[in-house]
Coordinates of C-alpha atoms and ligand atoms in Angstrom, one line a residue:
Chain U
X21 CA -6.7 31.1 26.8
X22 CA -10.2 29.7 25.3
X23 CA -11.0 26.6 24.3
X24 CA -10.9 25.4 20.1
X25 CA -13.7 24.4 18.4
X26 CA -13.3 21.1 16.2
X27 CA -15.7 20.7 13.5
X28 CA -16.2 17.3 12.2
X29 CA -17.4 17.4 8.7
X30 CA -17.6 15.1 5.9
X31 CA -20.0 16.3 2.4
X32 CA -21.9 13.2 2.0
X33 CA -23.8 11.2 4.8
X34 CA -23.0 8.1 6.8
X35 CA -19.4 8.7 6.2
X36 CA -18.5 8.4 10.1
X37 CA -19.0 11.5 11.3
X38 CA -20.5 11.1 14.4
X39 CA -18.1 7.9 15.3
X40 CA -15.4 10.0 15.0
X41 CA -16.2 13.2 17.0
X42 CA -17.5 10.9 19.7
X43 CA -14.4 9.0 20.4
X44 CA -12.3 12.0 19.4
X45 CA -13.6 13.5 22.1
X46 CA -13.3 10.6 24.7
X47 CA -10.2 10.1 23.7
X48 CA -9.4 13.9 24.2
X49 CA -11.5 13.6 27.5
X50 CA -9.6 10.4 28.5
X51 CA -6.4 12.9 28.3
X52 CA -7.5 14.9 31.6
X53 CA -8.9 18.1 29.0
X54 CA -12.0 18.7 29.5
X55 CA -14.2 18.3 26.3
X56 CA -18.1 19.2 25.0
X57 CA -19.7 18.0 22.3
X58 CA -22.4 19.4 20.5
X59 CA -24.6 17.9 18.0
X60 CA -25.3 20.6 14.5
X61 CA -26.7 18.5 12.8
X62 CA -30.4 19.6 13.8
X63 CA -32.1 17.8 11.1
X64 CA -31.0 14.5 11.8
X65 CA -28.8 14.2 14.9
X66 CA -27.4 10.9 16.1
X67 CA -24.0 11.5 17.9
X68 CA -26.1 11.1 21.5
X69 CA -26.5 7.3 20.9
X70 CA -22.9 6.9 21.1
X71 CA -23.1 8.4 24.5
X72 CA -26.0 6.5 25.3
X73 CA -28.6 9.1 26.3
X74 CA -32.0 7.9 24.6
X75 CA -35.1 10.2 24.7
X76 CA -36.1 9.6 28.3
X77 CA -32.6 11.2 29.3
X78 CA -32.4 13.8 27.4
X79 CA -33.1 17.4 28.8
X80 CA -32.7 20.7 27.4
X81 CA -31.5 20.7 23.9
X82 CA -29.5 22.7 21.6
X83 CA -33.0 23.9 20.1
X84 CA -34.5 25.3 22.9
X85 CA -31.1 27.5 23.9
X86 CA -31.7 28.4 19.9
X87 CA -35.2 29.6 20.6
X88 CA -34.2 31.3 23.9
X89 CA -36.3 29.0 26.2
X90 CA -32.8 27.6 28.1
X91 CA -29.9 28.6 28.9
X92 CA -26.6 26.8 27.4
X93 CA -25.6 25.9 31.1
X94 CA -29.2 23.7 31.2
X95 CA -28.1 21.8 28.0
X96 CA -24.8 20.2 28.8
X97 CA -25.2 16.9 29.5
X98 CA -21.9 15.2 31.8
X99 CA -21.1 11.8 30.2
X100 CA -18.8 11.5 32.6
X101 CA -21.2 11.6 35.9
X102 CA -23.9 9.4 33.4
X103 CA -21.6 5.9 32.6
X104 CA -22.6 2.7 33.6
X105 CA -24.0 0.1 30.9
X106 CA -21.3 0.7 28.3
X107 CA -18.6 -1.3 28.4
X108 CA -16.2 1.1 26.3
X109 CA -18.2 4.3 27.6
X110 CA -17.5 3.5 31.3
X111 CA -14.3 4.7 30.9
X112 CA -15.1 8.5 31.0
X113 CA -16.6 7.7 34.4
X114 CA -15.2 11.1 36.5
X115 CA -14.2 12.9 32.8
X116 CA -15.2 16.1 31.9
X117 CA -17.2 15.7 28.9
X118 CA -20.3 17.2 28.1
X119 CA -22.7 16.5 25.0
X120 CA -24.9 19.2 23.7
X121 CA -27.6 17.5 22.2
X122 CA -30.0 18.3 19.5
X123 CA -33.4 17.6 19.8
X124 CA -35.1 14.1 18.0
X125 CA -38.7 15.0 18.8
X126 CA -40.5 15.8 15.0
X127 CA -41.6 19.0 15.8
X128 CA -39.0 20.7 17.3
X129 CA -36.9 19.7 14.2
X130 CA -38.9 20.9 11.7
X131 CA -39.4 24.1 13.5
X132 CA -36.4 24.8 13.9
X133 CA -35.4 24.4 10.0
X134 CA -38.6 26.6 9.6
X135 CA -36.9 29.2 11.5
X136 CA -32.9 29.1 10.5
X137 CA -30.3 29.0 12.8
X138 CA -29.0 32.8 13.6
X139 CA -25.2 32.5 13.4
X140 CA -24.7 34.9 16.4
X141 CA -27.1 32.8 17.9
X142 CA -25.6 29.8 17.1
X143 CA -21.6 31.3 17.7
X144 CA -23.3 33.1 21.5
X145 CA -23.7 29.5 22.5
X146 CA -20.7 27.8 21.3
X147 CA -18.6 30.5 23.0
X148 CA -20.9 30.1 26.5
X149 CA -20.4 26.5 26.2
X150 CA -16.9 27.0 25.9
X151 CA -16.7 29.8 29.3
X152 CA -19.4 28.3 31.5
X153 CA -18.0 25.0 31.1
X154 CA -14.7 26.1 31.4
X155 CA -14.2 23.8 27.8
X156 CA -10.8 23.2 26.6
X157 CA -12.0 21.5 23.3
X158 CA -15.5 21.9 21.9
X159 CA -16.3 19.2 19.2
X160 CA -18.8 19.6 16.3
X161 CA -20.5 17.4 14.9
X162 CA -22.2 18.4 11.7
X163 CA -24.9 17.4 9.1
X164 CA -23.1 16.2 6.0
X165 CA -23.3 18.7 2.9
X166 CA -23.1 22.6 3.0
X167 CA -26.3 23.5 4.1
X168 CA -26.7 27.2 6.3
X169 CA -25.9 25.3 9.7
X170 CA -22.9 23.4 9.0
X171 CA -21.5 26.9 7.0
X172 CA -21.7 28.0 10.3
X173 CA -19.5 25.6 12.4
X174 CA -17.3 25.2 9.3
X175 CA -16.9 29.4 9.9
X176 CA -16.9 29.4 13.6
X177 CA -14.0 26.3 13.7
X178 CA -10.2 26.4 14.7
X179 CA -9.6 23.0 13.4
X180 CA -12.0 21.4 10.5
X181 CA -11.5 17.3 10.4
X182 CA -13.1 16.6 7.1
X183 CA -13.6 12.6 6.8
X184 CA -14.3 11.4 3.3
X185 CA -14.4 8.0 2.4
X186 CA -12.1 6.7 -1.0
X187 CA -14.6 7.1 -3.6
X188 CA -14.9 9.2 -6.0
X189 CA -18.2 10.5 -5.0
X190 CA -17.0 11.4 -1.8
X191 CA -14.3 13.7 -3.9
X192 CA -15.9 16.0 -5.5
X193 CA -18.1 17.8 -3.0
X194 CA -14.8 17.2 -0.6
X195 CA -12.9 19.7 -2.9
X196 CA -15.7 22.1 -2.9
X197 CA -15.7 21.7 1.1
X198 CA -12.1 22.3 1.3
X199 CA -12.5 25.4 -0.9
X200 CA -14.9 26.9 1.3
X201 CA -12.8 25.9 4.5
X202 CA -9.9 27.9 3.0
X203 CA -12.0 30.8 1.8
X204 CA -13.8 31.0 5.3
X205 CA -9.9 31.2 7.0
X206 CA -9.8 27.9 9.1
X207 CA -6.7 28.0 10.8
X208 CA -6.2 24.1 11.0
X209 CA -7.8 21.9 8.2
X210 CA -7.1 18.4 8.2
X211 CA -8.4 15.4 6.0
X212 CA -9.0 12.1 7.4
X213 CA -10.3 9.0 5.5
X214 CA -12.5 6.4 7.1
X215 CA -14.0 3.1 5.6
X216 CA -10.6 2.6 3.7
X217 CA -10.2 -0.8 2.0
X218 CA -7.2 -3.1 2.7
X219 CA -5.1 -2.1 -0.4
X220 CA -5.4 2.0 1.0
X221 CA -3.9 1.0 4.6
X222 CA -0.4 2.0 4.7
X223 CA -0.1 3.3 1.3
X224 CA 1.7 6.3 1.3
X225 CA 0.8 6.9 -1.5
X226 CA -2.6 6.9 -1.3
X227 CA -2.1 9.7 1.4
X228 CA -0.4 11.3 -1.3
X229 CA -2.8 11.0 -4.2
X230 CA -5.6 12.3 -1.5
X231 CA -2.9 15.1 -0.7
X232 CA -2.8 16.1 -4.2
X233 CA -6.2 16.1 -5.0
X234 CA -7.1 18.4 -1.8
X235 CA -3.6 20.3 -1.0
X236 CA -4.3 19.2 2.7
X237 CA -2.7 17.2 5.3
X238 CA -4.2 13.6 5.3
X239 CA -3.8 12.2 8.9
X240 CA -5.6 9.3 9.6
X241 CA -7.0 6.5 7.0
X242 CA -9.6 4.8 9.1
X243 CA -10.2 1.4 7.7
X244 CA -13.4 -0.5 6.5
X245 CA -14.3 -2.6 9.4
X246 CA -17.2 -5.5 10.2
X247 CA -16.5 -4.6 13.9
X248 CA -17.4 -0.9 13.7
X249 CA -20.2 -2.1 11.3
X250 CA -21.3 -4.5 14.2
X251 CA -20.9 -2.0 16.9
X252 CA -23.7 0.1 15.0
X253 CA -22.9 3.1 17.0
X254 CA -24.0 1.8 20.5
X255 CA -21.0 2.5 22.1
X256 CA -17.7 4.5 21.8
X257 CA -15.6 1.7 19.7
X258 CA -12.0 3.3 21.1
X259 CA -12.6 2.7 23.9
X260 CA -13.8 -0.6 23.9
X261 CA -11.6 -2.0 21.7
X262 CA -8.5 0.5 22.2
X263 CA -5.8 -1.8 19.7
X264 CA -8.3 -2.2 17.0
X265 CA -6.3 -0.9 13.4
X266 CA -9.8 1.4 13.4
X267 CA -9.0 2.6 16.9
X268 CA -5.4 3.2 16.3
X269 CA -6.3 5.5 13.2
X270 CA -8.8 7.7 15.1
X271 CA -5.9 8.0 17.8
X272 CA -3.0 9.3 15.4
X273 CA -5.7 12.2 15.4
X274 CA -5.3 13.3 18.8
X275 CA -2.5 14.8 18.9
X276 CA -3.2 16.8 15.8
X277 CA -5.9 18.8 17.8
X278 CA -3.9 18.8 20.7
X279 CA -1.1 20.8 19.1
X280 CA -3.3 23.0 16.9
X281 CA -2.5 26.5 17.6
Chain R
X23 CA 44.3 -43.7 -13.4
X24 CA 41.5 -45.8 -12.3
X25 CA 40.9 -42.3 -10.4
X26 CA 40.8 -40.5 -13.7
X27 CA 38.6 -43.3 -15.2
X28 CA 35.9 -42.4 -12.6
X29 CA 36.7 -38.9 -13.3
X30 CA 35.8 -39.4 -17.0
X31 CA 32.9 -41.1 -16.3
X32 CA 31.4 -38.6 -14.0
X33 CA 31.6 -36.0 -16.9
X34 CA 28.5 -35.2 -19.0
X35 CA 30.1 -35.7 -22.7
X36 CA 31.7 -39.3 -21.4
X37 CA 29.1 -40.4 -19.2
X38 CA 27.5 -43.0 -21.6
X39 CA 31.2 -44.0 -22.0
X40 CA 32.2 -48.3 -20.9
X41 CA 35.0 -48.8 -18.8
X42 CA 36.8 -49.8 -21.7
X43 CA 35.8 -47.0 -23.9
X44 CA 37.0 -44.5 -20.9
X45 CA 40.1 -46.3 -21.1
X46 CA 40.7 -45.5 -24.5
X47 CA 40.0 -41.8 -23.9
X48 CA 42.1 -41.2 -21.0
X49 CA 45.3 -42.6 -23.0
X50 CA 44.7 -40.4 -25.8
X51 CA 44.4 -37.2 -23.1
X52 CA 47.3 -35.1 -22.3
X53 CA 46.5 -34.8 -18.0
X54 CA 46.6 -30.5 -17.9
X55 CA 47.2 -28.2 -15.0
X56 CA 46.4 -24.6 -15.0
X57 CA 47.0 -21.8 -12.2
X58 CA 44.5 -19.1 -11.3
X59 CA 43.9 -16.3 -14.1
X60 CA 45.8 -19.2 -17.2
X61 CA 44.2 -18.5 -20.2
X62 CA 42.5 -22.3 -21.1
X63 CA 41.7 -20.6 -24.3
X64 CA 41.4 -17.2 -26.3
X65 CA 37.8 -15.6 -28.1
X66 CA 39.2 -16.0 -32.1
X67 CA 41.4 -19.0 -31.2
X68 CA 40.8 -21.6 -33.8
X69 CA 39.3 -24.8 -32.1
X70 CA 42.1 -27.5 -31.9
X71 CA 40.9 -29.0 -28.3
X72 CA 38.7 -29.3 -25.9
X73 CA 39.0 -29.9 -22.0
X74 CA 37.2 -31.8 -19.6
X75 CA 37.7 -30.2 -15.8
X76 CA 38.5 -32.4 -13.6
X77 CA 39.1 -30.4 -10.3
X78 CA 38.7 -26.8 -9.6
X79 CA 36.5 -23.7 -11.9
X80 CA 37.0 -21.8 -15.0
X81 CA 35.4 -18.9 -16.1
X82 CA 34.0 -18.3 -19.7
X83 CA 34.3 -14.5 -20.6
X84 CA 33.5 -12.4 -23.3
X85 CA 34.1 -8.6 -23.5
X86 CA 31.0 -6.1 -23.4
X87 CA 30.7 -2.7 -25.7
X88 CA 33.0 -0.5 -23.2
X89 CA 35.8 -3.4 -23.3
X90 CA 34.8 -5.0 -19.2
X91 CA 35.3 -8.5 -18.8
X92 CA 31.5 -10.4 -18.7
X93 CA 31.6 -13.4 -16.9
X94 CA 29.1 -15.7 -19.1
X95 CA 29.3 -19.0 -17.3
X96 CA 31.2 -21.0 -14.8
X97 CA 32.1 -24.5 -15.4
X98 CA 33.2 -27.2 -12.7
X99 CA 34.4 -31.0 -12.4
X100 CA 32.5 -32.5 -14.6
X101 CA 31.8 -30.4 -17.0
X102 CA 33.2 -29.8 -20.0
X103 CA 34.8 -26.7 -22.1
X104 CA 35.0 -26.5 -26.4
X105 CA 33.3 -29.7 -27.3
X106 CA 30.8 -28.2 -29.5
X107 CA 33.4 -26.0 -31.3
X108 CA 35.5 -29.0 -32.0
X109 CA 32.9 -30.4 -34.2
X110 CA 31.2 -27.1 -35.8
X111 CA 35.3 -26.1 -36.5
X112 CA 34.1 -22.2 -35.9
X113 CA 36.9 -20.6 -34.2
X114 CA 36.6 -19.7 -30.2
X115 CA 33.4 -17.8 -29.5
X116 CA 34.5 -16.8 -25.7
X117 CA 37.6 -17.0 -23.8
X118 CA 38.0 -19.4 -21.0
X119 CA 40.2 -18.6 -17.8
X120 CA 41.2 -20.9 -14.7
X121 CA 39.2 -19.3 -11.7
X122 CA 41.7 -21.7 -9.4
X123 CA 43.9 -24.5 -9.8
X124 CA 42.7 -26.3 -12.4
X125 CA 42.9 -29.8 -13.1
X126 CA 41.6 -30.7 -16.5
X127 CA 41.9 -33.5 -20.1
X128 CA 42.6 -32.3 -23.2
X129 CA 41.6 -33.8 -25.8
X130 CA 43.0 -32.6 -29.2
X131 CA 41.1 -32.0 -32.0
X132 CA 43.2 -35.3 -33.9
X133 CA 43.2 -37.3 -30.8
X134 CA 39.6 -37.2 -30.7
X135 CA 38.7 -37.8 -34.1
X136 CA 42.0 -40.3 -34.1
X137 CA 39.9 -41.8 -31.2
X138 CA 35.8 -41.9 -32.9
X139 CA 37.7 -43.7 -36.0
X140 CA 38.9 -46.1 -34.1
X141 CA 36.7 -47.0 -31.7
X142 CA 32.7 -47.5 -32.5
X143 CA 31.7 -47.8 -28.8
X144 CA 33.4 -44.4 -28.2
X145 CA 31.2 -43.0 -31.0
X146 CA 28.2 -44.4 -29.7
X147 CA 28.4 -43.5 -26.1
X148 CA 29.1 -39.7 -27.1
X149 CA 26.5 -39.8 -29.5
X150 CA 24.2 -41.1 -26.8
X151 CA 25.5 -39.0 -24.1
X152 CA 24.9 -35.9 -27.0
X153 CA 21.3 -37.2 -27.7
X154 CA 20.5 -37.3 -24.1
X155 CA 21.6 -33.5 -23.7
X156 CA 19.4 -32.3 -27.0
X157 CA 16.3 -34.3 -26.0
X158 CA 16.5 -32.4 -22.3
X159 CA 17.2 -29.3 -23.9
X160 CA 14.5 -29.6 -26.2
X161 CA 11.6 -30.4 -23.5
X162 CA 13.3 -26.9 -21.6
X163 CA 13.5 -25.1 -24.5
X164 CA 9.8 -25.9 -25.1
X165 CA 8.8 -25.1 -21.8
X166 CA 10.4 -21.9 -22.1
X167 CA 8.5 -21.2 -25.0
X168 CA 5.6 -22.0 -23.4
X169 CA 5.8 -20.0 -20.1
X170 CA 7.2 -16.8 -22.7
X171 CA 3.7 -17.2 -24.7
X172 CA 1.5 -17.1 -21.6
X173 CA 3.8 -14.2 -20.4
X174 CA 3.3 -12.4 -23.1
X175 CA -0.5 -13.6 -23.0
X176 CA -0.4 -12.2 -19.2
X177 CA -1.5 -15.6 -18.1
X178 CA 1.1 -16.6 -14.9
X179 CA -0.9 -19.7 -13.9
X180 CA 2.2 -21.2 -14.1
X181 CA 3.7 -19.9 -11.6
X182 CA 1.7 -21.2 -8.8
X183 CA 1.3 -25.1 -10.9
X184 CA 5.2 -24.8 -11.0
X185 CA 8.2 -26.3 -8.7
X186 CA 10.6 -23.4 -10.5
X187 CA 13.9 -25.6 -10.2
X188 CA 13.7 -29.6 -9.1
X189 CA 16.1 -30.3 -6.8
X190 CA 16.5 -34.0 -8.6
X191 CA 17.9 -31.6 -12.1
X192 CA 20.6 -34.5 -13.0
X193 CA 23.9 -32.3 -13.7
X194 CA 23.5 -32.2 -17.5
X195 CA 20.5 -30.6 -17.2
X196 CA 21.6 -27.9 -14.6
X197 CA 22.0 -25.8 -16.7
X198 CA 18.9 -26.0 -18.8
X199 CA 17.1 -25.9 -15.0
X200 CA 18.7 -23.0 -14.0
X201 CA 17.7 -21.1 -17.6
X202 CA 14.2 -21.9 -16.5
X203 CA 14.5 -20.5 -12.9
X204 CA 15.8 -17.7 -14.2
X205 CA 12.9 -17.5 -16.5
X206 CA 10.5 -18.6 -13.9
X207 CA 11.8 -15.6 -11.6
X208 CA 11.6 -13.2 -14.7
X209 CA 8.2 -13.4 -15.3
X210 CA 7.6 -13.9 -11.4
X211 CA 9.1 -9.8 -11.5
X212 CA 7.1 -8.8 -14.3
X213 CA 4.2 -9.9 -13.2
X214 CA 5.1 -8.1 -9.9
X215 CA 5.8 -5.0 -11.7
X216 CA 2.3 -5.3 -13.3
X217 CA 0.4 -5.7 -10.1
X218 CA 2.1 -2.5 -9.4
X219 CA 1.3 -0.9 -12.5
X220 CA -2.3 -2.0 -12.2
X221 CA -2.3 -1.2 -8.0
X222 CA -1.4 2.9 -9.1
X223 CA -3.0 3.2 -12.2
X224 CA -6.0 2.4 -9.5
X225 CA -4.7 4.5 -7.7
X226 CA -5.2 7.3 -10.1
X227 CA -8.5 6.8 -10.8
X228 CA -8.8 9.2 -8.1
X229 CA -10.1 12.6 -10.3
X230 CA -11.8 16.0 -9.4
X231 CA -13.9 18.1 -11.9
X232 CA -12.7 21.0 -11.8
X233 CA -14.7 23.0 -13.6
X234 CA -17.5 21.3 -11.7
X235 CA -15.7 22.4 -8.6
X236 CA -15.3 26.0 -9.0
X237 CA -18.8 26.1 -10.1
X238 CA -20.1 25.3 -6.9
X239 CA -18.0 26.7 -5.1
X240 CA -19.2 29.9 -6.6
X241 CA -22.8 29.0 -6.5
X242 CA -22.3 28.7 -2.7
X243 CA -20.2 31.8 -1.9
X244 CA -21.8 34.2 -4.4
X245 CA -25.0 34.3 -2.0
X246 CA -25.7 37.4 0.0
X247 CA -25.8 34.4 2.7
X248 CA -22.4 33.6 2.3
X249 CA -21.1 37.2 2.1
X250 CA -22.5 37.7 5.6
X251 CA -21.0 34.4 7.2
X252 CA -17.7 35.5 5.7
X253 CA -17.7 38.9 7.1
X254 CA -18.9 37.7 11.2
X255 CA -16.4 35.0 10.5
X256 CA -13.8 37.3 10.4
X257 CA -15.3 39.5 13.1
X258 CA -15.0 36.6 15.2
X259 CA -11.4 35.2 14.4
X260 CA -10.6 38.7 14.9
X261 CA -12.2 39.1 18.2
X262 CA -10.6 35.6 19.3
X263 CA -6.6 36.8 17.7
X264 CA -7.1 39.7 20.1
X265 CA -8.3 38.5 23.8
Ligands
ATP301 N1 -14.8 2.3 9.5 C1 -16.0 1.8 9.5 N2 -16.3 0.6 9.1 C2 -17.5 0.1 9.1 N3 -18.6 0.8 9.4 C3 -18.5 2.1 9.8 C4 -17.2 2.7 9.9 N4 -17.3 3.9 10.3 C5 -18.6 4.1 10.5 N5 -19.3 3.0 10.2 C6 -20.8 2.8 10.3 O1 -21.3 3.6 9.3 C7 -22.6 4.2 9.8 C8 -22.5 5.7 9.7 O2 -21.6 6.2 10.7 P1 -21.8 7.6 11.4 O3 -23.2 7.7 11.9 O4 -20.7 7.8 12.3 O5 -21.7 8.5 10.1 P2 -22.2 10.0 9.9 O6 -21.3 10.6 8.9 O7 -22.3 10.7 11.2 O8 -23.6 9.8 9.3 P3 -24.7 10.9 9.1 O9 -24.2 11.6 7.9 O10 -25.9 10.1 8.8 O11 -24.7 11.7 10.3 C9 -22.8 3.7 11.2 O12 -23.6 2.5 11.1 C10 -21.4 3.2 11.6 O13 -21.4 2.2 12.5
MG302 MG1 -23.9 11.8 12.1

């Protein structure tokens, strides 16, 4: 049995992505499964702040294993064997969870948009990742938009979380997102909202309205919050603050990827 | 009697009444008793007399479309039953029925006017106790007619400046009291069903493009690209089904 790859996607930026597949995966970490996380988004990656590893720290990236100068094996990062100075973070202290980041440094970004990401290339690692680390769930974290490399985890995925915030802006490249989604034959497609506003929490039929619009299971509506705003991504917010409303939502995820087939 | 003198004076058309003038009503009333479901008087009935309840209920009913009994009010001690009609000489507009034992005064039609001949202060304290009843009615009616014009307006202001019913509402004015807090909670449910309204039509807002959609959607899978992801994807979902 291999492990499932989760993409999280959203079309436009800043939507909460990478707050979401970082405590996803703790909180599929925090489970006893053991979880790896790599950062897509190449041209602007972030989700390594939430797992506090700053430049200094950071090794081998997911650009050299692209360009063939390291292995995938050299990339993984244990967040579990690295906590100490996070309060919510210390929890994955002795978890298996491993981040694959992507590199920040200037030049390696642009060279590597210069280049294009070879979807073999791209797929050869996810699936190493996967064996060598003996993953059961690989998390994605993707650039926002349907640009060539987030195609690719969208096509390589098992179960697609698209987060879209309730605005109408958000909608309409989220349809087009879902179309693809269907057309590339993801298995499990969910839709989850984040930055909801009072009057969309527990409104079924809000769900239901998003439902329509989409024709895909809505099942989480992650709520507007000063506290995640104040947090600013320096730690993982679940588990620092595990009965926050915002917390709860991202946990009535879980079991959705744990039960994907 | 003494009793029954308190009695009368306890009841809204009598209260303005003297001692003396009470005494002069309650010898000209026949004392009545009626058993539960006695018909007090029937809808058509041509108004001869009116009662004053003394102890126990009676129901005032009408008939709806289908031929069901509707209950329209319930009147207690106090209160009194065919006054109005007694002076207007329009025959019965509603049936009344004992809902218990019934202890009432009638007062016939002659006996009464017999009695506002005779006796000036008996006139004067039933027109008083009558002009009492309009002026409160009146100040309802026109608070009513206020709160239904800022309803309609869709101004409900008034329902946070407002007590809805005042627990001081003296008993002739009950009933005018109890109009407005049924008003009062009328418009508090339409304006609750508004804030609904306005909460889904919100709600609905919520609209996709369409064409717009399939547009791009064909703008992103008609590239050779696209073609090529589509096909490895397979591949690989393939691969994965098997082993
Ligand atoms: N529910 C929320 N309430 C308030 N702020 C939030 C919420 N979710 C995320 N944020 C904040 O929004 C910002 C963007 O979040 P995040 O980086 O997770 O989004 P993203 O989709 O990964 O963005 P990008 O597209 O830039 O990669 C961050 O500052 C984060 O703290
Ligand atoms: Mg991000």
């Amino acid at each position: 049995m291999t492990g499932k790859i989760v993409s999280i996607h959203s079309f436009r930026g800043g939507t909460g992505k990478s707050n979401a597949a970082s405590n996803l995966a703790a909180q599929v970490a925090l489970t006893g499964r053991r979880v790896g996380v790599v950062d897509t988004d190449i041209q602007s990656p972030g989700i390594h702040v939430l797992f506090g590893l700053d430049e200094q720290k950071m090794g081998k990236t997911l650009n050299d294993f692209l360009h063939g100068k390291a292995a995938i094996r050299e990339v993984g990062y244990p967040v579990g064997q690295n906590t100490g100075g996070g309060e919510g973070r210390d929890k994955l202290a002795g978890k298996e969870l491993y981040l694959f980041p992507s590199s920040i440094k200037g030049r390696e970004i642009s060279q590597i948009l210069k280049d294009g990401v070879d979807f073999n290339r791209l797929n050869e690692g996810l699936q190493t990742a996967i064996s060598e680390f003996n993953l059961d769930y690989l998390f994605i974290d993707t650039h926002p938009g349907l640009n060539e490399e987030t195609l690719l985890s969208i096509a390589t995925s098992d179960i697609l979380i698209i987060i879209l915030r309730p605005d109408n802006q958000d909608f309409q490249g989220t349809s087009v997102t879902v179309d693809i989604a269907r057309s590339l034959d993801v298995p499990n497609l969910f839709l989850a909202v984040n930055k909801a506003l009072p009057k969309h929490m527990n409104r079924p039929e809000f769900n239901k309205e998003i439902e329509r619009l989409f024709n895909a299971a809505v099942i989480s509506v992650m709520p507007l919050s000063f506290d995640m705003a104040e947090n600013a991504s320096q730690d993982l917010f679940s588990l620092r603050f595990p009965d926050h409303e915002w917390s709860k939502a991202l946990k009535d995820i879980v079991p959705y990827i744990l039960n994907a087939k | 009697m003494a009793d029954i003198l308190k009695k009368i004076r306890e009841t809204s058309f009598f209260k303005e009444l003297s001692d003396d003038a009470s005494s002069a009503v309650a010898a000209r009333a026949l004392a009545r008793r009626f058993r539960p479901g006695d018909a007090v008087m029937r809808k058509g009935d041509p108004a001869d007399s009116f009662f004053v309840v003394l102890d126990g209920h009676l129901k005032i009913v009408t008939t709806d479309a289908k031929g069901d009994e509707i209950i329209i009010n319930k009147v207690g001690p106090g209160e009194s039953v065919g006054e109005i009609a007694l002076m207007d000489e329009l025959p019965r507009s509603a049936g009344v029925v004992a809902l218990d034992d019934v202890d009432a005064l009638e007062l016939t039609k002659d006996a009464f006017f017999d009695l506002l001949d005779d006796r000036l202060d008996v006139s004067l304290g039933i027109l008083r106790g009558l002009s009492h009843r309009l002026r409160f009615s009146t100040k309802y009616i026109e608070t009513a007619i206020d709160w239904s014009q800022k309803t309609a307006e869709g101004d409900y202001s008034f329902l946070e400046q407002t007590q809805p019913l005042s627990a001081a509402a003296a008993s002739d004015d009950a009933k005018a009291a109890q109009l407005l807090s049924a008003f009062f909670s009328m418009a508090r449910k339409v304006k609750e069903r508004e804030d609904g309204l306005k909460q889904e039509l919100e709600r609905l807002t919520f609209e996709i493009d369409q064409e717009r959609r399939k547009k791009e959607f064909d703008q992103i899978t008609g590239t050779e690209f696209y073609a090529k992801l589509k096909e490895q994807a397979q591949e690989l979902r393939r691969k994965r089904a098997s082993g």
